[in-house]
Each structure stands twice: as structure tokens, then as C-alpha cells.
Amino acid sequence: MIGSGILKGMAVTARNFVGSYFEKERLITVQYPEERNPLPENYRNFPILIYDTDDPHAGLRCVACKICEKECPPQCIYIVKSEDKKPDYMGKPQFYPKVFDIDISVCMSCQICVEVCPFEAIKMDKEFELSKRERFDHLLLRREQLSKSNDYYHKIHPVEAAAVDKNLSDAAAAAEAKKKAAAEAAAKAAAAKAATATPSAQGKASTGS
Ligand code: SF4
Ligand code: SF4
């Protein structure tokens, strides 16, 4: 029937309008900014850089590999790699970003940078109150503004952050086990070499006497 869609739509509107006087969940308007709806776990806005411990420099996970810079579709990431190295979360010396800028006036929140990062170093923030009076400098976020602690990451994405922590600790444990196995193998090889070298050395010693 022509117009049935309009009638159905009006019925939905009427049901919600009348229902809003009786059921709280139908009251979808909140008195922002005094009231705020909680954001869902998967809500995302712009990227942030995660650091471990309390030190935004020493704990920064980013190793300036520049993969995210290359993959970012609108090319809004700018990285300058350091000349020196600092230990990463596994104690391995790594480069770090001397400069890490993101132009959030260009960023389209696609999360590709997060997907391609091999170091769990870049994640999506939930902060959305970012309006500024200036178009250029004020929307260009520097490394210092982008750096957020792992505790902050846990606060905004608890489920995702817990999974990331587990991945990182599993990787650290696997690396530690590999290192231990290699050290044991090297010690065994050295012992075997010493055992085979001993009789000939003894033989030489006895011939000489
Ligand atoms: S979210 Fe997308 S557009 Fe924004 S910095 Fe990451 S890759 Fe670039
Ligand atoms: S955020 Fe990740 S992908 Fe981007 S430079 Fe740092 S380590 Fe590499």
C-alpha cells in the first residue's frame, strides 16, 4: 500500500514519544555536557602512542619503524627516527621516534596504523572533545601529546588492552625461553668440545714426558 512506510515510521515515533514518559531507556536525549552516555569499548577517534611504566620516553613502545607512516592512507603521520637506541619492553635496544606527529585535521580514524603496527605501540583514543580555534598547529599533535600510559589504555579499552598485555607477556616469555634454550645448547656444545679435546691433550702431554 502506498504510504504504509510513512505510517509505520509515524507509529515508531509515536511509540517512542509516549513511551519516553514511562520507560527511562526510551529517553535517548542526555543533557550534554553535564551528562554523558558511556562510550562503547570499540568506539575510536584518533591514534595515541602507548608507553609502559611511568616514563613516557623510556617506556614508549614505538620503535620508529615507520610502517604506520607508509600505510596511512591520507599520509597524516610524520616520523623522524632517533640516532641512538633505548631498550624496549624486552630489554632489546631499539630506535625510538625523535619526532612523531599526527595531523588530526587530516586523520580519518580508519585505524590502519593500529592494524599494521607490529609492536602494539599505536592505539585509538576515545577523546572526542578536541575542537580548537586554530586550523593548523593546534590540530597537529606532537609525540608528547600523543603519548599515553598503558593504564590509560586499560581505562578506555579494558578488553582490548588486557589481550594486548597477554600477547606481549607471551612474546616476552617465548623470547626468554628461546634465549635460555640457546644458552643451554651452547653450554652443552662447549662441554662436548672440552670432553673430546681432553684425551688428545692428555695424549700429547704423555708423549712429551
Ligand atoms: S587512523 Fe588512519 S588516517 Fe588516522 S593516522 Fe591512523 S592510518 Fe592515518
Ligand atoms: S607506531 Fe608502530 S608501526 Fe608506527 S612507527 Fe611506531 S612501531 Fe612502527
Short mmCIF file of C-alpha atoms and ligand atoms in Angstrom, two decimals:
data_model
loop_
_atom_site.label_atom_id
_atom_site.label_comp_id
_atom_site.label_asym_id
_atom_site.label_seq_id
_atom_site.Cartn_x
_atom_site.Cartn_y
_atom_site.Cartn_z
CA MET A 1 0.00 0.00 0.00
CA ILE A 2 1.33 3.42 -0.90
CA GLY A 3 2.33 5.38 2.20
CA SER A 4 2.49 2.35 4.52
CA GLY A 5 6.17 3.09 5.23
CA ILE A 6 5.29 6.60 6.40
CA LEU A 7 2.57 5.24 8.68
CA LYS A 8 4.95 2.64 10.15
CA GLY A 9 7.57 5.35 10.75
CA MET A 10 4.99 7.58 12.47
CA ALA A 11 3.92 4.64 14.67
CA VAL A 12 7.55 4.11 15.78
CA THR A 13 7.89 7.83 16.55
CA ALA A 14 4.61 7.90 18.47
CA ARG A 15 5.53 4.74 20.43
CA ASN A 16 8.88 6.23 21.46
CA PHE A 17 7.39 9.65 22.25
CA VAL A 18 4.65 8.28 24.52
CA GLY A 19 6.95 5.54 25.90
CA SER A 20 9.56 8.12 26.91
CA TYR A 21 7.18 9.29 29.66
CA PHE A 22 7.12 5.80 31.18
CA GLU A 23 10.37 3.98 30.27
CA LYS A 24 13.75 5.55 31.06
CA GLU A 25 15.58 3.69 28.24
CA ARG A 26 13.40 5.44 25.67
CA LEU A 27 14.70 8.80 26.90
CA ILE A 28 17.61 8.92 24.49
CA THR A 29 18.45 12.61 25.00
CA VAL A 30 21.11 13.33 27.61
CA GLN A 31 21.91 16.77 29.00
CA TYR A 32 25.39 17.01 27.48
CA PRO A 33 27.96 18.12 28.67
CA GLU A 34 26.71 17.63 32.25
CA GLU A 35 25.54 14.11 31.37
CA ARG A 36 27.37 11.69 29.10
CA ASN A 37 26.50 8.33 27.67
CA PRO A 38 29.28 5.78 28.31
CA LEU A 39 31.21 5.11 25.11
CA PRO A 40 31.28 1.52 23.85
CA GLU A 41 34.56 -0.48 24.07
CA ASN A 42 35.08 -0.27 20.32
CA TYR A 43 34.49 3.48 19.97
CA ARG A 44 37.53 5.16 18.42
CA ASN A 45 38.64 8.61 17.44
CA PHE A 46 42.32 9.44 16.84
CA PRO A 47 45.52 7.44 17.44
CA ILE A 48 47.69 7.63 20.56
CA LEU A 49 51.12 6.17 21.35
CA ILE A 50 51.28 3.76 24.29
CA TYR A 51 54.09 3.70 26.84
CA ASP A 52 54.74 1.20 29.65
CA THR A 53 55.90 2.10 33.18
CA ASP A 54 55.63 5.74 34.33
CA ASP A 55 58.14 7.11 31.86
CA PRO A 56 56.71 8.35 28.52
CA HIS A 57 60.17 8.28 26.93
CA ALA A 58 61.79 5.11 28.34
CA GLY A 59 58.53 3.13 28.19
CA LEU A 60 57.43 4.24 24.71
CA ARG A 61 56.70 1.10 22.69
CA CYS A 62 57.18 2.73 19.27
CA VAL A 63 60.47 1.80 17.60
CA ALA A 64 60.09 4.28 14.72
CA CYS A 65 59.85 1.52 12.10
CA LYS A 66 57.65 3.90 10.04
CA ILE A 67 55.26 1.18 8.83
CA CYS A 68 52.26 3.20 10.02
CA GLU A 69 53.60 6.31 8.29
CA LYS A 70 53.84 4.43 4.98
CA GLU A 71 50.43 2.76 5.31
CA CYS A 72 48.39 5.75 6.50
CA PRO A 73 46.02 6.47 3.57
CA PRO A 74 45.90 10.30 3.90
CA GLN A 75 49.60 10.45 4.93
CA CYS A 76 48.98 12.37 8.11
CA ILE A 77 51.76 10.72 10.19
CA TYR A 78 55.25 12.21 10.24
CA ILE A 79 58.11 10.34 11.97
CA VAL A 80 61.80 11.11 12.43
CA LYS A 81 63.83 8.16 13.73
CA SER A 82 66.34 8.68 16.56
CA GLU A 83 70.09 8.23 16.02
CA ASP A 84 70.57 6.45 19.37
CA LYS A 85 68.73 3.46 20.82
CA LYS A 86 66.92 2.66 24.07
CA PRO A 87 65.82 -0.73 25.49
CA ASP A 88 62.31 -1.90 24.54
CA TYR A 89 59.98 -3.85 26.87
CA MET A 90 62.13 -6.97 26.35
CA GLY A 91 65.35 -5.12 27.03
CA LYS A 92 66.37 -5.17 23.36
CA PRO A 93 67.98 -1.91 22.14
CA GLN A 94 65.65 -0.20 19.66
CA PHE A 95 65.36 3.14 17.88
CA TYR A 96 62.57 5.47 19.01
CA PRO A 97 60.75 8.34 17.29
CA LYS A 98 62.59 11.62 17.80
CA VAL A 99 59.57 13.22 16.15
CA PHE A 100 56.13 11.64 15.87
CA ASP A 101 53.35 13.95 14.65
CA ILE A 102 49.80 13.21 13.58
CA ASP A 103 47.71 15.84 11.84
CA ILE A 104 44.26 15.06 13.24
CA SER A 105 42.63 17.55 10.87
CA VAL A 106 43.50 15.04 8.13
CA CYS A 107 43.28 11.72 10.03
CA MET A 108 40.14 9.81 9.07
CA SER A 109 40.17 7.46 12.11
CA CYS A 110 40.48 4.40 9.88
CA GLN A 111 42.74 2.56 12.41
CA ILE A 112 45.02 1.17 9.67
CA CYS A 113 48.05 2.46 11.61
CA VAL A 114 46.93 0.31 14.57
CA GLU A 115 46.40 -2.77 12.41
CA VAL A 116 49.84 -2.62 10.80
CA CYS A 117 51.94 -1.80 13.88
CA PRO A 118 53.96 -4.92 14.85
CA PHE A 119 54.76 -3.53 18.32
CA GLU A 120 51.29 -2.79 19.81
CA ALA A 121 52.58 0.77 20.03
CA ILE A 122 49.75 2.78 18.48
CA LYS A 123 46.11 2.51 19.55
CA MET A 124 42.92 4.50 19.11
CA ASP A 125 41.83 7.07 21.69
CA LYS A 126 38.24 7.83 22.67
CA GLU A 127 38.75 11.53 23.31
CA PHE A 128 36.37 13.50 21.07
CA GLU A 129 36.27 16.98 22.61
CA LEU A 130 39.14 18.27 20.51
CA SER A 131 37.75 21.36 18.82
CA LYS A 132 40.25 24.19 18.54
CA ARG A 133 40.21 27.76 17.30
CA GLU A 134 43.23 27.27 15.03
CA ARG A 135 43.20 25.02 11.99
CA PHE A 136 46.94 24.22 11.68
CA ASP A 137 49.34 23.98 14.65
CA HIS A 138 46.61 23.22 17.20
CA LEU A 139 45.43 20.13 15.33
CA LEU A 140 48.94 18.82 14.76
CA LEU A 141 49.52 16.52 17.73
CA ARG A 142 53.14 16.00 18.79
CA ARG A 143 54.72 12.94 20.37
CA GLU A 144 54.34 14.43 23.86
CA GLN A 145 50.58 14.94 23.36
CA LEU A 146 50.13 11.56 21.68
CA SER A 147 51.93 9.56 24.40
CA LYS A 148 49.51 7.87 26.82
CA SER A 149 50.22 5.32 29.53
CA ASN A 150 49.20 1.67 29.35
CA ASP A 151 46.97 2.40 32.39
CA TYR A 152 45.09 4.98 30.33
CA TYR A 153 44.75 2.43 27.50
CA HIS A 154 43.28 -0.06 30.02
CA LYS A 155 40.82 2.57 31.17
CA ILE A 156 39.48 3.33 27.69
CA HIS A 157 39.66 -0.17 26.09
CA PRO A 158 39.82 -2.68 29.00
CA VAL A 159 39.14 -5.85 27.00
CA GLU A 160 41.49 -4.99 24.12
CA ALA A 161 44.28 -3.78 26.45
CA ALA A 162 44.15 -6.98 28.51
CA ALA A 163 44.50 -9.06 25.32
CA VAL A 164 47.46 -6.91 24.20
CA ASP A 165 49.18 -7.30 27.59
CA LYS A 166 48.79 -11.07 27.32
CA ASN A 167 50.27 -11.10 23.78
CA LEU A 168 53.24 -9.03 24.93
CA SER A 169 53.93 -11.16 28.02
CA ASP A 170 53.60 -14.37 25.93
CA ALA A 171 56.07 -12.95 23.40
CA ALA A 172 58.49 -11.93 26.18
CA ALA A 173 58.21 -15.41 27.78
CA ALA A 174 58.81 -17.12 24.40
CA ALA A 175 61.87 -14.91 23.74
CA GLU A 176 63.21 -15.68 27.24
CA ALA A 177 62.69 -19.45 26.74
CA LYS A 178 64.47 -19.28 23.34
CA LYS A 179 67.39 -17.40 24.89
CA LYS A 180 67.63 -19.94 27.72
CA ALA A 181 67.50 -22.90 25.28
CA ALA A 182 70.23 -21.31 23.13
CA ALA A 183 72.43 -20.74 26.21
CA GLU A 184 71.91 -24.35 27.33
CA ALA A 185 72.72 -25.68 23.84
CA ALA A 186 75.88 -23.52 23.73
CA ALA A 187 76.94 -24.76 27.19
CA LYS A 188 76.36 -28.39 26.12
CA ALA A 189 78.34 -27.91 22.90
CA ALA A 190 81.20 -26.32 24.84
CA ALA A 191 81.22 -29.21 27.34
CA ALA A 192 81.22 -31.79 24.49
CA LYS A 193 84.11 -29.95 22.78
CA ALA A 194 86.08 -29.87 26.02
CA ALA A 195 85.45 -33.61 26.55
CA THR A 196 86.73 -34.55 23.05
CA ALA A 197 89.74 -32.20 23.34
CA THR A 198 90.84 -33.59 26.74
CA PRO A 199 92.12 -37.11 25.66
CA SER A 200 94.29 -35.74 22.79
CA ALA A 201 95.69 -33.06 25.09
CA GLN A 202 96.40 -35.75 27.64
CA GLY A 203 97.97 -37.92 24.91
CA LYS A 204 100.24 -35.07 23.82
CA ALA A 205 101.21 -34.45 27.42
CA SER A 206 102.08 -38.14 27.99
CA THR A 207 104.12 -38.35 24.68
CA GLY A 208 106.11 -35.28 25.69
CA SER A 209 107.03 -36.81 29.08
S1 SF4 B 1 43.74 6.33 11.85
FE1 SF4 B 1 44.05 6.08 9.61
S2 SF4 B 1 44.21 8.17 8.86
FE2 SF4 B 1 44.48 8.30 11.08
S3 SF4 B 1 46.70 8.21 11.40
FE3 SF4 B 1 45.94 6.09 11.50
S4 SF4 B 1 46.16 5.30 9.41
FE4 SF4 B 1 46.29 7.52 9.29
S1 SF4 B 2 53.68 3.20 15.86
FE1 SF4 B 2 54.19 1.07 15.36
S2 SF4 B 2 54.20 0.99 13.12
FE2 SF4 B 2 54.29 3.16 13.70
S3 SF4 B 2 56.47 3.63 13.73
FE3 SF4 B 2 55.88 3.08 15.82
S4 SF4 B 2 56.34 0.89 15.97
FE4 SF4 B 2 56.30 1.39 13.78
#
